[in-house]
mmCIF file of C-alpha atoms in Angstrom:
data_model
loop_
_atom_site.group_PDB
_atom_site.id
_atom_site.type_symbol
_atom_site.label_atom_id
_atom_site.label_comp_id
_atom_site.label_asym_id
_atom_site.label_seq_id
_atom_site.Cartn_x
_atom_site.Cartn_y
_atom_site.Cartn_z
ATOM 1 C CA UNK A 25 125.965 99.908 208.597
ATOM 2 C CA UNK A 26 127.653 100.404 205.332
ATOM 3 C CA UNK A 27 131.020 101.324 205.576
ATOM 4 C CA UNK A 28 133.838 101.651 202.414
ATOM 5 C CA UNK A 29 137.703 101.061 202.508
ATOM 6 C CA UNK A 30 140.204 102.389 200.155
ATOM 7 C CA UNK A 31 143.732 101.179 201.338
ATOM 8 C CA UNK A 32 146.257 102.850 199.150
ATOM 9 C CA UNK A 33 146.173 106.372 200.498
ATOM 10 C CA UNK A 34 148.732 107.486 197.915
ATOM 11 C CA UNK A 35 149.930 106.200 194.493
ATOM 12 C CA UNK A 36 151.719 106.931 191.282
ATOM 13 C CA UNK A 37 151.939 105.631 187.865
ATOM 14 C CA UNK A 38 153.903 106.805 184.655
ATOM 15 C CA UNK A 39 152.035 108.201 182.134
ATOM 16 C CA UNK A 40 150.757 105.618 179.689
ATOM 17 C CA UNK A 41 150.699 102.732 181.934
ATOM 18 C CA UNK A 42 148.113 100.991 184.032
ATOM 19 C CA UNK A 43 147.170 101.420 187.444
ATOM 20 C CA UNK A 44 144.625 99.428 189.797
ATOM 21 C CA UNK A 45 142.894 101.142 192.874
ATOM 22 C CA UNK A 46 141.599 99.081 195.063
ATOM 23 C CA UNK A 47 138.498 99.407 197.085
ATOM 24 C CA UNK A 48 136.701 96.876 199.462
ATOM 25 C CA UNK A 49 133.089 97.565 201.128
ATOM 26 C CA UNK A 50 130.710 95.493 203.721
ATOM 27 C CA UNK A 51 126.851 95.882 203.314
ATOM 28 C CA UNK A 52 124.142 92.920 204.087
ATOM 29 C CA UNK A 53 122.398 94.648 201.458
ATOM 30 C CA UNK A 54 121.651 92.182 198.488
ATOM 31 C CA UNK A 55 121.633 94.652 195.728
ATOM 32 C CA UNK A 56 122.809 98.442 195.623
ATOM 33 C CA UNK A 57 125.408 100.384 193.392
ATOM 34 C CA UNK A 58 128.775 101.058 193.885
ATOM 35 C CA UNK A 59 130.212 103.941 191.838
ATOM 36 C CA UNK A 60 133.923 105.310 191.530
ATOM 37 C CA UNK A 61 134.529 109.502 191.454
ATOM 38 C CA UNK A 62 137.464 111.499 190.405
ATOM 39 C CA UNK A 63 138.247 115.054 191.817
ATOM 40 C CA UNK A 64 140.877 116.470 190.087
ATOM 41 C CA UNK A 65 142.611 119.344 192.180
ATOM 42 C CA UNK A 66 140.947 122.319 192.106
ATOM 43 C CA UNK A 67 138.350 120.901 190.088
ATOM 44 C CA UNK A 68 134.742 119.539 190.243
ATOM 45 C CA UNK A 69 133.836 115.842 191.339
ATOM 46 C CA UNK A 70 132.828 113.694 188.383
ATOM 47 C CA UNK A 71 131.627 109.903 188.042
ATOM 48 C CA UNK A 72 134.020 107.996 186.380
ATOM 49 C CA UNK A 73 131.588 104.608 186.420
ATOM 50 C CA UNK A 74 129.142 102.799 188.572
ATOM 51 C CA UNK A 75 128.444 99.320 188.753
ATOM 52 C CA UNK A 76 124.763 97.656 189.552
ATOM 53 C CA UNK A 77 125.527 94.409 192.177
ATOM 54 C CA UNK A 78 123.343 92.385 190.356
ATOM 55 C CA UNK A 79 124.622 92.956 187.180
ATOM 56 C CA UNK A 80 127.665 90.670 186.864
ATOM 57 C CA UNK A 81 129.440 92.008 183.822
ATOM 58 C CA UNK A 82 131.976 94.080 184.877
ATOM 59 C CA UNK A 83 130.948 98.305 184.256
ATOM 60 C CA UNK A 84 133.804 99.902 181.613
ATOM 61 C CA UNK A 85 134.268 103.692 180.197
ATOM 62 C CA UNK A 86 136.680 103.768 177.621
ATOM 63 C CA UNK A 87 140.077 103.447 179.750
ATOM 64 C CA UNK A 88 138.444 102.916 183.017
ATOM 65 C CA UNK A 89 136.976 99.474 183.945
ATOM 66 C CA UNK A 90 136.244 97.950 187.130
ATOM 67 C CA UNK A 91 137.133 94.174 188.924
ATOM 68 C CA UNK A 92 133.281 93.614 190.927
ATOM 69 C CA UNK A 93 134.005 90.687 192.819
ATOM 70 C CA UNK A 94 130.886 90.436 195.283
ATOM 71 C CA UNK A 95 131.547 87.313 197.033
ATOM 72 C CA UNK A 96 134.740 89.012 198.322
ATOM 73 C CA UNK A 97 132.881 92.578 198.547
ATOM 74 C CA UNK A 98 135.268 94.485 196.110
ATOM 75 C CA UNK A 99 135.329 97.112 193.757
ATOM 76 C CA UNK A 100 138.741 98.235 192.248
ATOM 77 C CA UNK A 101 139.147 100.458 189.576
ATOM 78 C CA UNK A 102 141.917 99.624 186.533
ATOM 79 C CA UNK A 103 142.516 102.834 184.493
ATOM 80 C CA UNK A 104 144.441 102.198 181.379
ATOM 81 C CA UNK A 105 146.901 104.554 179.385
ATOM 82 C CA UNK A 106 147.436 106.447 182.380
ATOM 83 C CA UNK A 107 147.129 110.535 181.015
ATOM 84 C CA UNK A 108 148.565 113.557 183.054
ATOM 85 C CA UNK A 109 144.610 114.622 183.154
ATOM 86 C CA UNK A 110 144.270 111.493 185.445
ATOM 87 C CA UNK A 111 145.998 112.978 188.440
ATOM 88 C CA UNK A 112 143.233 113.585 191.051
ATOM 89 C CA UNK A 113 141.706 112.035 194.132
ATOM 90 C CA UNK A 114 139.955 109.126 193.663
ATOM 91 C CA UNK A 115 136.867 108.404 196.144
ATOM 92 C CA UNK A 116 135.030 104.899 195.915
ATOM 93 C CA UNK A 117 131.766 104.653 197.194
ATOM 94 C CA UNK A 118 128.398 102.651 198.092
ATOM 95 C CA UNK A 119 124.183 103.463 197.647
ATOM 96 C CA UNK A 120 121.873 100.784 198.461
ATOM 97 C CA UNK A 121 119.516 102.512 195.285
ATOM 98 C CA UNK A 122 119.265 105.665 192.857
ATOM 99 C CA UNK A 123 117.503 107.474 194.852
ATOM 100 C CA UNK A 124 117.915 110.743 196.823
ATOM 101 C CA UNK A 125 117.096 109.330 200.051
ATOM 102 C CA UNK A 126 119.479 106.860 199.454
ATOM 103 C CA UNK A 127 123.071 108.121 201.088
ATOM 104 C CA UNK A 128 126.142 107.906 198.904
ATOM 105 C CA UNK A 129 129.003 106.767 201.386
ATOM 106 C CA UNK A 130 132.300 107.408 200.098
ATOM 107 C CA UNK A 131 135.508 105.523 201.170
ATOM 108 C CA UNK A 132 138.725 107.903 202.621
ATOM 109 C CA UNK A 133 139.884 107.994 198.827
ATOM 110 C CA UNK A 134 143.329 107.357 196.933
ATOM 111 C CA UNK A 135 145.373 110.465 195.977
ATOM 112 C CA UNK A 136 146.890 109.319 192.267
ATOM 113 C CA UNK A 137 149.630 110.864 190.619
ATOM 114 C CA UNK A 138 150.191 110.533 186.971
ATOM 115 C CA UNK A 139 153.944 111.213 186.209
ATOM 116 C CA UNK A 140 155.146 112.178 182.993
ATOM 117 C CA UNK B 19 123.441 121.910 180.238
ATOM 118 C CA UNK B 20 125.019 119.942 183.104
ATOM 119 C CA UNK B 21 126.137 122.083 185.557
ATOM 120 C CA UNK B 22 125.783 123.410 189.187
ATOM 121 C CA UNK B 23 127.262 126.314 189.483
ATOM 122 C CA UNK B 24 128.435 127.865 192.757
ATOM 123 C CA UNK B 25 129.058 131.093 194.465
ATOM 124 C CA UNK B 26 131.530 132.584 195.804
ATOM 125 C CA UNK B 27 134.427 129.984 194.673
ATOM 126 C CA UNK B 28 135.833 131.623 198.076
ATOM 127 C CA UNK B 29 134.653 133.456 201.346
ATOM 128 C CA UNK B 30 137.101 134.294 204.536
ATOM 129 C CA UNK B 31 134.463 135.506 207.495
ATOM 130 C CA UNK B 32 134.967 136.178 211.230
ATOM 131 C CA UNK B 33 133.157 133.890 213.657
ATOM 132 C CA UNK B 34 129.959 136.825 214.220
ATOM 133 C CA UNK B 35 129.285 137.131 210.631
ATOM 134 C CA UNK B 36 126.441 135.906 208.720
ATOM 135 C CA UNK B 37 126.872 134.685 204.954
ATOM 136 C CA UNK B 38 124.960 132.666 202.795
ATOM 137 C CA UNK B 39 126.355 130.170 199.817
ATOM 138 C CA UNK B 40 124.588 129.877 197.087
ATOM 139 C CA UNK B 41 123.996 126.725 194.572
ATOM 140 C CA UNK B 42 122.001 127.060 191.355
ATOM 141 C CA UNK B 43 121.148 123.760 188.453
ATOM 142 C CA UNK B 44 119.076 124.433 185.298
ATOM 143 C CA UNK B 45 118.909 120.464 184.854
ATOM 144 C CA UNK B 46 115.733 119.869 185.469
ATOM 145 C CA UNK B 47 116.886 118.004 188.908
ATOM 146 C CA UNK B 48 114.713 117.582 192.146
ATOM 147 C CA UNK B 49 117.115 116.841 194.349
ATOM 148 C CA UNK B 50 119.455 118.879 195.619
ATOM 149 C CA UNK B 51 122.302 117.793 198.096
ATOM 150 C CA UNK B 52 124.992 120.100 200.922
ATOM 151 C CA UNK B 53 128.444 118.291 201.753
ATOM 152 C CA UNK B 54 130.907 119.743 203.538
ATOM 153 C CA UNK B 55 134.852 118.065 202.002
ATOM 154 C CA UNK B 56 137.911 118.436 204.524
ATOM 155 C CA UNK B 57 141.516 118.594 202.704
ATOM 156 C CA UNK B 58 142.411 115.370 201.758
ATOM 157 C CA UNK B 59 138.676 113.701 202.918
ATOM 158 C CA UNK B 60 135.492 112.560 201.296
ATOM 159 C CA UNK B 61 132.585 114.809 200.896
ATOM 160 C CA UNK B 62 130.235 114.454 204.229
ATOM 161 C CA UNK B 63 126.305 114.781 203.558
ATOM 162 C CA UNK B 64 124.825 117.690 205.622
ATOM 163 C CA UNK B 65 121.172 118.168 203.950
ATOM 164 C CA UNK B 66 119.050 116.717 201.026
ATOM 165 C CA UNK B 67 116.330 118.481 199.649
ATOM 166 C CA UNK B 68 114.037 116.801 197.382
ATOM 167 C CA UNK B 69 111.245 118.341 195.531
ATOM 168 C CA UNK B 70 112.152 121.580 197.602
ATOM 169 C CA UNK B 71 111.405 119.776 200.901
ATOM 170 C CA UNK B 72 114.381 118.900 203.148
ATOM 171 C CA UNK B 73 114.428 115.427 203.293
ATOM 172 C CA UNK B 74 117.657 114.518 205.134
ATOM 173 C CA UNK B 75 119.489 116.310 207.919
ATOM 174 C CA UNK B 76 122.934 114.501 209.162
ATOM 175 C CA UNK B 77 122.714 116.196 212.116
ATOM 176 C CA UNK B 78 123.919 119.029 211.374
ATOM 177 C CA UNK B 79 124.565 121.869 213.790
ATOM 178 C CA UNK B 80 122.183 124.602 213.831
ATOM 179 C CA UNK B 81 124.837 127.460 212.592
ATOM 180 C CA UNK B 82 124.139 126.079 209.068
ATOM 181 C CA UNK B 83 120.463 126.579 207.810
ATOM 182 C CA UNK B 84 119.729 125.190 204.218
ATOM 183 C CA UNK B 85 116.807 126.756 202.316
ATOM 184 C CA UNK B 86 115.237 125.561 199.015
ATOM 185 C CA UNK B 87 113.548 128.805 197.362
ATOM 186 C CA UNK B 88 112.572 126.900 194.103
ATOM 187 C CA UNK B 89 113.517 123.215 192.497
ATOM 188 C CA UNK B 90 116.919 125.116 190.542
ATOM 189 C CA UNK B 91 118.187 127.220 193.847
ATOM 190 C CA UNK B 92 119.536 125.982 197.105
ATOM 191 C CA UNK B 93 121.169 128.008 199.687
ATOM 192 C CA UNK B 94 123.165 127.430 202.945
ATOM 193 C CA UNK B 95 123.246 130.235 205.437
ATOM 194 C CA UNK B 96 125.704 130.697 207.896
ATOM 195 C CA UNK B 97 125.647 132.456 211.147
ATOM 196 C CA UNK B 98 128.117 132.031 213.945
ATOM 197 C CA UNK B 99 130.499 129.633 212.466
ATOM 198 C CA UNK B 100 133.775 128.334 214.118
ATOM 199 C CA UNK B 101 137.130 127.969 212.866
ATOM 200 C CA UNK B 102 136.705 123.862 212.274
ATOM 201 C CA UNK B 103 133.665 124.563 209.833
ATOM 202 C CA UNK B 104 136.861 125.719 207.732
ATOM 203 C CA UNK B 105 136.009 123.357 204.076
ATOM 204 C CA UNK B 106 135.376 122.832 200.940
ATOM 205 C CA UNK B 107 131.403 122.903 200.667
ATOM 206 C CA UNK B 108 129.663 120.837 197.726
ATOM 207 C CA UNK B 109 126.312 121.481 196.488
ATOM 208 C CA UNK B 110 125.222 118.257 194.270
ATOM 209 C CA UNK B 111 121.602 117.474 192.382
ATOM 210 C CA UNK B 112 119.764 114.770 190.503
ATOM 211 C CA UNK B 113 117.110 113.915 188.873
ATOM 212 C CA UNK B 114 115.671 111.841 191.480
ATOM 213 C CA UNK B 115 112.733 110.187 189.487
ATOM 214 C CA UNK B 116 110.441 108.092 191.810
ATOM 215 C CA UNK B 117 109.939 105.525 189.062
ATOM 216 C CA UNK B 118 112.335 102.845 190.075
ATOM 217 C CA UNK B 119 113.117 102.083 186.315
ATOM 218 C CA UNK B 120 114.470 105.898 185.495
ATOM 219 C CA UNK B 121 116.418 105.907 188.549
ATOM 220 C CA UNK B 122 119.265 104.995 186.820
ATOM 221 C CA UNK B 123 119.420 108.075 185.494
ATOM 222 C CA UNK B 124 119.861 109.356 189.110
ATOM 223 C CA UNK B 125 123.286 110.222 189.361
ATOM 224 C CA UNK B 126 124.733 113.380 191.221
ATOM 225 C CA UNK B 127 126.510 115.927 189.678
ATOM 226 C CA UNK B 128 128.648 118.140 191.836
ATOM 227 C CA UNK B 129 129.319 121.696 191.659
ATOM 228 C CA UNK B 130 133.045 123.198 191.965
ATOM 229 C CA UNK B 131 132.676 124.065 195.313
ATOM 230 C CA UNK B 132 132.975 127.377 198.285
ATOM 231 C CA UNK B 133 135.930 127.237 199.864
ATOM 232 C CA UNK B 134 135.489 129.164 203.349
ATOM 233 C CA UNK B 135 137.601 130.242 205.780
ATOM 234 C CA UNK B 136 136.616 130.982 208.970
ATOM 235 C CA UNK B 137 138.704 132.923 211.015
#
């Protein structure tokens, strides 16, 4: 089974730096996706980015880019020029494919605060 | 337009009632997803319909019944809840295309959310 580990239950950054959440997952699965999702409070879940396994260029979204290291099975997520809009839980997760029947499993999530 | 809307944002209801939450997409998606979100937790799959037939059930108990009157509409209805289904519940769609090389177009989108509180 799949499963998807965020360590850092809690973290901070000052606005207008960088921060790096980390994420680490275990699958025997050869290809699949791995995607990362804000939820601000209060507010709607949105994908920040998603990464295909076998592509090995590294996914990026204007201040949010990812470190895909699949030898060592992780995902983290660097978001750069922190902004007070980037407080929100953070939720990494894992699909083996695109499709509905295909399960999105999230990890326990990191709770980031942006600090002015 | 790429929303899911919800209703209610909120419902309080006493363990005998019966309520329904409602979900509602006008993307063009079909698939159409139930999670139920703790505080502080990731979202939990409950039911997947695609193409208006239910294609996944996580075991779910039998207090919640999802029903799929057309490809835009899901509902959950809710008899005989108990204080622990207390949550955040999160109605998500997408496109789900069977053609492997649209699927990645497949991503969810999420709607805000019912918060309900069962007392």
């Amino acid at each position: 089974a799949q499963t998807v580990t965020q360590s850092q239950p809690e973290m901070s950054v000052q606005e207008a730096e960088t921060v790096t959440l980390s994420c680490t997952y275990d699958t025997s699965e050869s290809n699949y996706y791995l995607f990362w999702y804000k939820q601000p409070p209060s507010r709607q879940m949105i994908l920040v980015i998603r990464q295909e396994a076998y592509k090995q260029q590294n996914a990026t979204e204007n201040r949010f880019s990812v470190n895909f290291q699949k030898a060592a099975k992780s995902f983290s997520l660097k978001i750069s020029d922190s902004q007070l809009g980037d407080t929100a839980m953070y939720f990494c997760a894992f699909s083996r494919g695109l499709a509905s029947y295909d399960k999105v499993i999230f990890g326990p999530g990191t709770s980031l605060s942006v600090i002015p | 337009d790429t929303e899911v809307t919800q209703t209610p944002k909120h419902l309080v209801m006493g363990m005998t009632n019966k309520k329904s939450l409602k979900c509602e997409q006008h993307m063009g998606h079909r698939a159409m997803y139930w999670y139920k979100q703790k505080a502080k937790k990731p979202p939990e799959l409950m039911f997947v319909y695609s193409y208006e037939k239910l294609s996944i059930n996580e075991s779910v108990p039998s207090r919640f019944s999802p029903e799929c009157p057309n490809s835009s509409l899901l509902n959950l209805h809710l008899h005989a809840l108990q204080p622990e289904d207390s949550a955040l519940y999160l109605c998500a769609s997408s496109q789900d295309t069977g053609t492997s090389a649209l699927r990645q177009h497949n991503e969810q989108f999420f709607g805000p959310g019912t918060r309900l509180t069962v007392l």
